[in-house]
GROMACS .gro file of C-alpha atoms in nm:
model
  235
    1MET     CA    1  -2.138  -0.039   1.578
    2GLU     CA    2  -2.152  -0.398   1.615
    3LYS     CA    3  -1.889  -0.598   1.409
    4LYS     CA    4  -1.783  -0.936   1.340
    5LEU     CA    5  -1.390  -0.998   1.261
    6ILE     CA    6  -1.375  -1.187   0.929
    7TYR     CA    7  -0.990  -1.150   0.850
    8GLU     CA    8  -0.668  -1.049   1.050
    9GLY     CA    9  -0.364  -0.965   0.878
   10LYS     CA   10  -0.046  -0.839   1.000
   11ALA     CA   11  -0.110  -0.454   1.001
   12LYS     CA   12  -0.500  -0.461   0.957
   13CYS     CA   13  -0.831  -0.628   1.071
   14ILE     CA   14  -1.144  -0.647   0.849
   15TYR     CA   15  -1.478  -0.641   1.007
   16GLU     CA   16  -1.829  -0.727   0.896
   17ILE     CA   17  -2.059  -0.451   1.023
   18ILE     CA   18  -2.381  -0.627   1.142
   19GLY     CA   19  -2.709  -0.486   0.993
   20ARG     CA   20  -2.499  -0.299   0.688
   21GLU     CA   21  -2.472  -0.471   0.371
   22ASN     CA   22  -2.179  -0.415   0.147
   23ILE     CA   23  -1.969  -0.236   0.401
   24TYR     CA   24  -1.668  -0.340   0.594
   25LEU     CA   25  -1.462  -0.184   0.868
   26GLN     CA   26  -1.077  -0.182   0.803
   27GLU     CA   27  -0.898  -0.113   1.118
   28PHE     CA   28  -0.516  -0.043   1.138
   29LYS     CA   29  -0.326  -0.200   1.404
   30ASP     CA   30  -0.025  -0.062   1.586
   31ASP     CA   31   0.181  -0.363   1.494
   32ALA     CA   32   0.503  -0.309   1.287
   33THR     CA   33   0.625  -0.619   1.091
   34ALA     CA   34   0.918  -0.672   0.836
   35PHE     CA   35   1.075  -0.950   0.629
   36ASN     CA   36   0.741  -1.147   0.620
   37GLY     CA   37   0.670  -1.119   0.981
   38GLU     CA   38   1.023  -1.233   1.107
   39LYS     CA   39   1.056  -0.876   1.288
   40LYS     CA   40   0.775  -0.753   1.473
   41GLN     CA   41   0.702  -0.478   1.731
   42SER     CA   42   0.413  -0.280   1.868
   43VAL     CA   43   0.449   0.094   1.796
   44ALA     CA   44   0.187   0.329   1.960
   45GLY     CA   45   0.000   0.557   1.729
   46LYS     CA   46   0.096   0.364   1.413
   47GLY     CA   47  -0.247   0.240   1.350
   48ALA     CA   48  -0.403   0.576   1.356
   49LEU     CA   49  -0.124   0.745   1.141
   50ASN     CA   50  -0.159   0.491   0.857
   51ASN     CA   51  -0.520   0.515   0.884
   52SER     CA   52  -0.508   0.896   0.849
   53ILE     CA   53  -0.243   0.913   0.559
   54SER     CA   54  -0.419   0.623   0.352
   55ALA     CA   55  -0.748   0.811   0.404
   56ILE     CA   56  -0.597   1.146   0.275
   57LEU     CA   57  -0.440   0.944  -0.038
   58PHE     CA   58  -0.746   0.747  -0.116
   59GLU     CA   59  -0.946   1.074  -0.121
   60TYR     CA   60  -0.707   1.245  -0.356
   61LEU     CA   61  -0.701   0.952  -0.582
   62ARG     CA   62  -1.062   0.958  -0.584
   63SER     CA   63  -1.059   1.322  -0.679
   64LYS     CA   64  -0.856   1.217  -0.977
   65GLY     CA   65  -1.106   0.950  -1.086
   66VAL     CA   66  -0.904   0.632  -0.926
   67ASN     CA   67  -1.192   0.388  -0.811
   68SER     CA   68  -1.099   0.238  -0.461
   69HIS     CA   69  -1.266   0.038  -0.188
   70PHE     CA   70  -1.239   0.340   0.023
   71ILE     CA   71  -1.560   0.500   0.151
   72GLU     CA   72  -1.447   0.713   0.438
   73ARG     CA   73  -1.249   0.749   0.755
   74VAL     CA   74  -1.467   0.691   1.054
   75SER     CA   75  -1.238   0.677   1.357
   76ASP     CA   76  -0.897   0.735   1.446
   77THR     CA   77  -0.796   0.378   1.334
   78GLY     CA   78  -1.078   0.271   1.119
   79MET     CA   79  -1.227   0.331   0.768
   80LEU     CA   80  -1.517   0.200   0.586
   81VAL     CA   81  -1.459   0.023   0.277
   82ARG     CA   82  -1.631  -0.194   0.009
   83PRO     CA   83  -1.619  -0.579   0.032
   84LEU     CA   84  -1.391  -0.711  -0.239
   85LYS     CA   85  -1.254  -1.030  -0.364
   86ILE     CA   86  -0.883  -0.990  -0.346
   87ILE     CA   87  -0.664  -1.070  -0.614
   88LYS     CA   88  -0.352  -1.269  -0.489
   89VAL     CA   89  -0.106  -1.033  -0.658
   90GLU     CA   90   0.096  -0.753  -0.466
   91VAL     CA   91   0.187  -0.512  -0.741
   92VAL     CA   92   0.512  -0.304  -0.683
   93CYS     CA   93   0.576   0.007  -0.885
   94ARG     CA   94   0.945   0.160  -0.861
   95ASN     CA   95   1.062   0.512  -0.970
   96ILE     CA   96   1.407   0.503  -0.797
   97ALA     CA   97   1.625   0.221  -0.731
   98ALA     CA   98   1.602   0.090  -0.363
   99GLY     CA   99   1.546  -0.218  -0.172
  100SER     CA  100   1.567  -0.546  -0.347
  101LEU     CA  101   1.655  -0.378  -0.680
  102VAL     CA  102   1.974  -0.270  -0.524
  103ARG     CA  103   2.034  -0.594  -0.314
  104LYS     CA  104   1.925  -0.853  -0.609
  105PHE     CA  105   1.982  -0.701  -0.904
  106GLY     CA  106   2.275  -0.462  -0.878
  107PHE     CA  107   2.106  -0.134  -0.919
  108SER     CA  108   2.288   0.188  -0.753
  109GLU     CA  109   2.087   0.299  -0.452
  110ALA     CA  110   1.895   0.608  -0.542
  111ALA     CA  111   1.957   0.581  -0.916
  112GLU     CA  112   1.654   0.723  -1.137
  113LEU     CA  113   1.491   0.474  -1.332
  114SER     CA  114   1.415   0.537  -1.700
  115LYS     CA  115   1.053   0.458  -1.655
  116PRO     CA  116   0.846   0.298  -1.396
  117LEU     CA  117   0.918  -0.051  -1.325
  118ILE     CA  118   0.636  -0.285  -1.222
  119GLU     CA  119   0.688  -0.607  -1.050
  120TYR     CA  120   0.433  -0.878  -0.943
  121TYR     CA  121   0.469  -1.068  -0.606
  122TYR     CA  122   0.241  -1.371  -0.522
  123LYS     CA  123   0.033  -1.264  -0.209
  124SER     CA  124   0.103  -1.565   0.014
  125ASP     CA  125   0.242  -1.566   0.348
  126GLU     CA  126   0.293  -1.948   0.319
  127PHE     CA  127   0.558  -1.918   0.028
  128GLY     CA  128   0.686  -1.585   0.149
  129ASP     CA  129   0.543  -1.355  -0.135
  130PRO     CA  130   0.778  -1.447  -0.399
  131LEU     CA  131   0.831  -1.241  -0.717
  132PHE     CA  132   0.646  -1.406  -1.006
  133THR     CA  133   0.560  -1.334  -1.381
  134LEU     CA  134   0.272  -1.280  -1.585
  135ALA     CA  135   0.285  -1.626  -1.706
  136HIS     CA  136   0.253  -1.751  -1.346
  137ILE     CA  137  -0.022  -1.539  -1.300
  138GLU     CA  138  -0.207  -1.684  -1.605
  139GLU     CA  139  -0.116  -2.060  -1.538
  140MET     CA  140  -0.220  -2.019  -1.156
  141LYS     CA  141  -0.541  -1.865  -1.307
  142ILE     CA  142  -0.517  -1.587  -1.058
  143ALA     CA  143  -0.597  -1.335  -1.346
  144ASN     CA  144  -0.584  -1.300  -1.698
  145VAL     CA  145  -0.407  -1.104  -1.940
  146ASN     CA  146  -0.670  -0.830  -1.977
  147GLU     CA  147  -0.713  -0.803  -1.623
  148MET     CA  148  -0.345  -0.764  -1.552
  149LYS     CA  149  -0.342  -0.488  -1.835
  150LYS     CA  150  -0.612  -0.309  -1.621
  151ILE     CA  151  -0.401  -0.362  -1.317
  152ASP     CA  152  -0.092  -0.225  -1.500
  153ALA     CA  153  -0.269   0.060  -1.615
  154VAL     CA  154  -0.436   0.181  -1.279
  155THR     CA  155  -0.091   0.143  -1.131
  156LEU     CA  156   0.066   0.362  -1.356
  157GLU     CA  157  -0.200   0.617  -1.307
  158VAL     CA  158  -0.177   0.594  -0.927
  159ASN     CA  159   0.205   0.639  -0.991
  160LEU     CA  160   0.150   0.950  -1.200
  161HIS     CA  161  -0.097   1.120  -0.918
  162LEU     CA  162   0.088   1.013  -0.639
  163LYS     CA  163   0.439   1.137  -0.742
  164LYS     CA  164   0.290   1.473  -0.823
  165PHE     CA  165   0.113   1.490  -0.495
  166PHE     CA  166   0.417   1.379  -0.291
  167SER     CA  167   0.642   1.602  -0.468
  168ASP     CA  168   0.419   1.898  -0.409
  169HIS     CA  169   0.458   1.816  -0.051
  170GLY     CA  170   0.800   1.782  -0.047
  171ILE     CA  171   0.832   1.384  -0.045
  172LYS     CA  172   0.983   1.178  -0.325
  173LEU     CA  173   0.802   0.873  -0.403
  174VAL     CA  174   1.064   0.597  -0.434
  175ASP     CA  175   0.830   0.279  -0.487
  176PHE     CA  176   0.496   0.161  -0.344
  177LYS     CA  177   0.305  -0.149  -0.323
  178LEU     CA  178  -0.074  -0.190  -0.411
  179GLU     CA  179  -0.321  -0.432  -0.408
  180PHE     CA  180  -0.656  -0.512  -0.612
  181GLY     CA  181  -0.977  -0.670  -0.579
  182TYR     CA  182  -1.312  -0.728  -0.759
  183ASP     CA  183  -1.610  -0.565  -0.637
  184SER     CA  184  -1.954  -0.686  -0.638
  185ASN     CA  185  -1.995  -0.576  -1.020
  186GLY     CA  186  -1.699  -0.775  -1.105
  187GLU     CA  187  -1.487  -0.446  -1.159
  188ILE     CA  188  -1.106  -0.422  -1.057
  189VAL     CA  189  -1.055  -0.167  -0.818
  190LEU     CA  190  -0.789  -0.047  -0.567
  191ALA     CA  191  -0.781  -0.223  -0.232
  192ASP     CA  192  -0.559  -0.245   0.091
  193GLU     CA  193  -0.384   0.092   0.199
  194ILE     CA  194  -0.142   0.359   0.069
  195SER     CA  195   0.075   0.445   0.363
  196PRO     CA  196   0.448   0.450   0.467
  197ASP     CA  197   0.414   0.070   0.545
  198THR     CA  198   0.331   0.033   0.159
  199CYS     CA  199   0.549   0.316   0.021
  200ARG     CA  200   0.921   0.415   0.015
  201LEU     CA  201   0.914   0.777   0.082
  202TRP     CA  202   1.220   1.006   0.097
  203ASP     CA  203   1.240   1.365   0.186
  204LEU     CA  204   1.269   1.566  -0.130
  205GLU     CA  205   1.551   1.790  -0.013
  206SER     CA  206   1.741   1.598   0.251
  207GLY     CA  207   1.693   1.242   0.107
  208LYS     CA  208   1.595   1.121   0.482
  209LYS     CA  209   1.385   0.806   0.482
  210LEU     CA  210   1.014   0.852   0.601
  211ASP     CA  211   0.886   0.494   0.565
  212LYS     CA  212   0.898   0.150   0.700
  213ASP     CA  213   1.268   0.119   0.619
  214ASN     CA  214   1.340   0.308   0.945
  215PHE     CA  215   1.182  -0.026   1.133
  216ARG     CA  216   1.326  -0.265   0.901
  217PHE     CA  217   1.679  -0.153   0.939
  218GLY     CA  218   1.678   0.023   1.269
  219LEU     CA  219   1.729   0.367   1.139
  220GLY     CA  220   1.474   0.554   1.358
  221ASN     CA  221   1.128   0.614   1.530
  222ILE     CA  222   0.882   0.515   1.251
  223ALA     CA  223   0.595   0.704   1.475
  224GLU     CA  224   0.801   1.011   1.446
  225THR     CA  225   0.885   0.988   1.055
  226TYR     CA  226   0.488   0.886   1.003
  227VAL     CA  227   0.385   1.216   1.195
  228GLU     CA  228   0.638   1.391   0.970
  229ILE     CA  229   0.450   1.255   0.651
  230LEU     CA  230   0.121   1.332   0.778
  231ASP     CA  231   0.216   1.690   0.868
  232LYS     CA  232   0.358   1.733   0.525
  233ILE     CA  233   0.071   1.618   0.329
  234ARG     CA  234  -0.192   1.801   0.523
  235LYS     CA  235  -0.034   2.126   0.451
   0.00000   0.00000   0.00000
């Protein structure tokens, strides 16, 4: 497969596949980063684990009618995806208080929220991905109100499906980050990845953290916990 690198991020590379139109290759790297790249480490096998987990979750969402850029997993670390024009908004959906909700807003750790809480973050390494509002999004002409309503609706639908999926496999979905983009028809679809890098996942019974918080705060080996997630969701 002849390919040309068109984008490299902290955790993934995107390649154009020479001779194939409207198909990109998304390759997952073994790099682990936290705190906007301030903490970095290479973790053997992490890319393959995130690729496998993301593929399973994208396939599950597709079975529920949720449209994404995902086409198919084609290698240990790679999946074929549709090209998208990425919307510069990172959407976080929270079910349980953790992370910045506790640090910045005084929520009690592990408190159940009365309903899913959606936050928007400006997708910008330069400015540190700051929290921002719908008013900012409109003023910056990133997306309009109707487009953000569509994004909110899809986010809540994804939350509904993934909460059940993870619960059925012994995992609690605490919160997660989604990204979206416009496809060639101008439709807004799910992008990026869905993995322990982008979700907070706790063991349903023990409360053990199974996600990137293990790397962020030195709580344990993320490769081992990612394997644990993959084993659970494959059952």
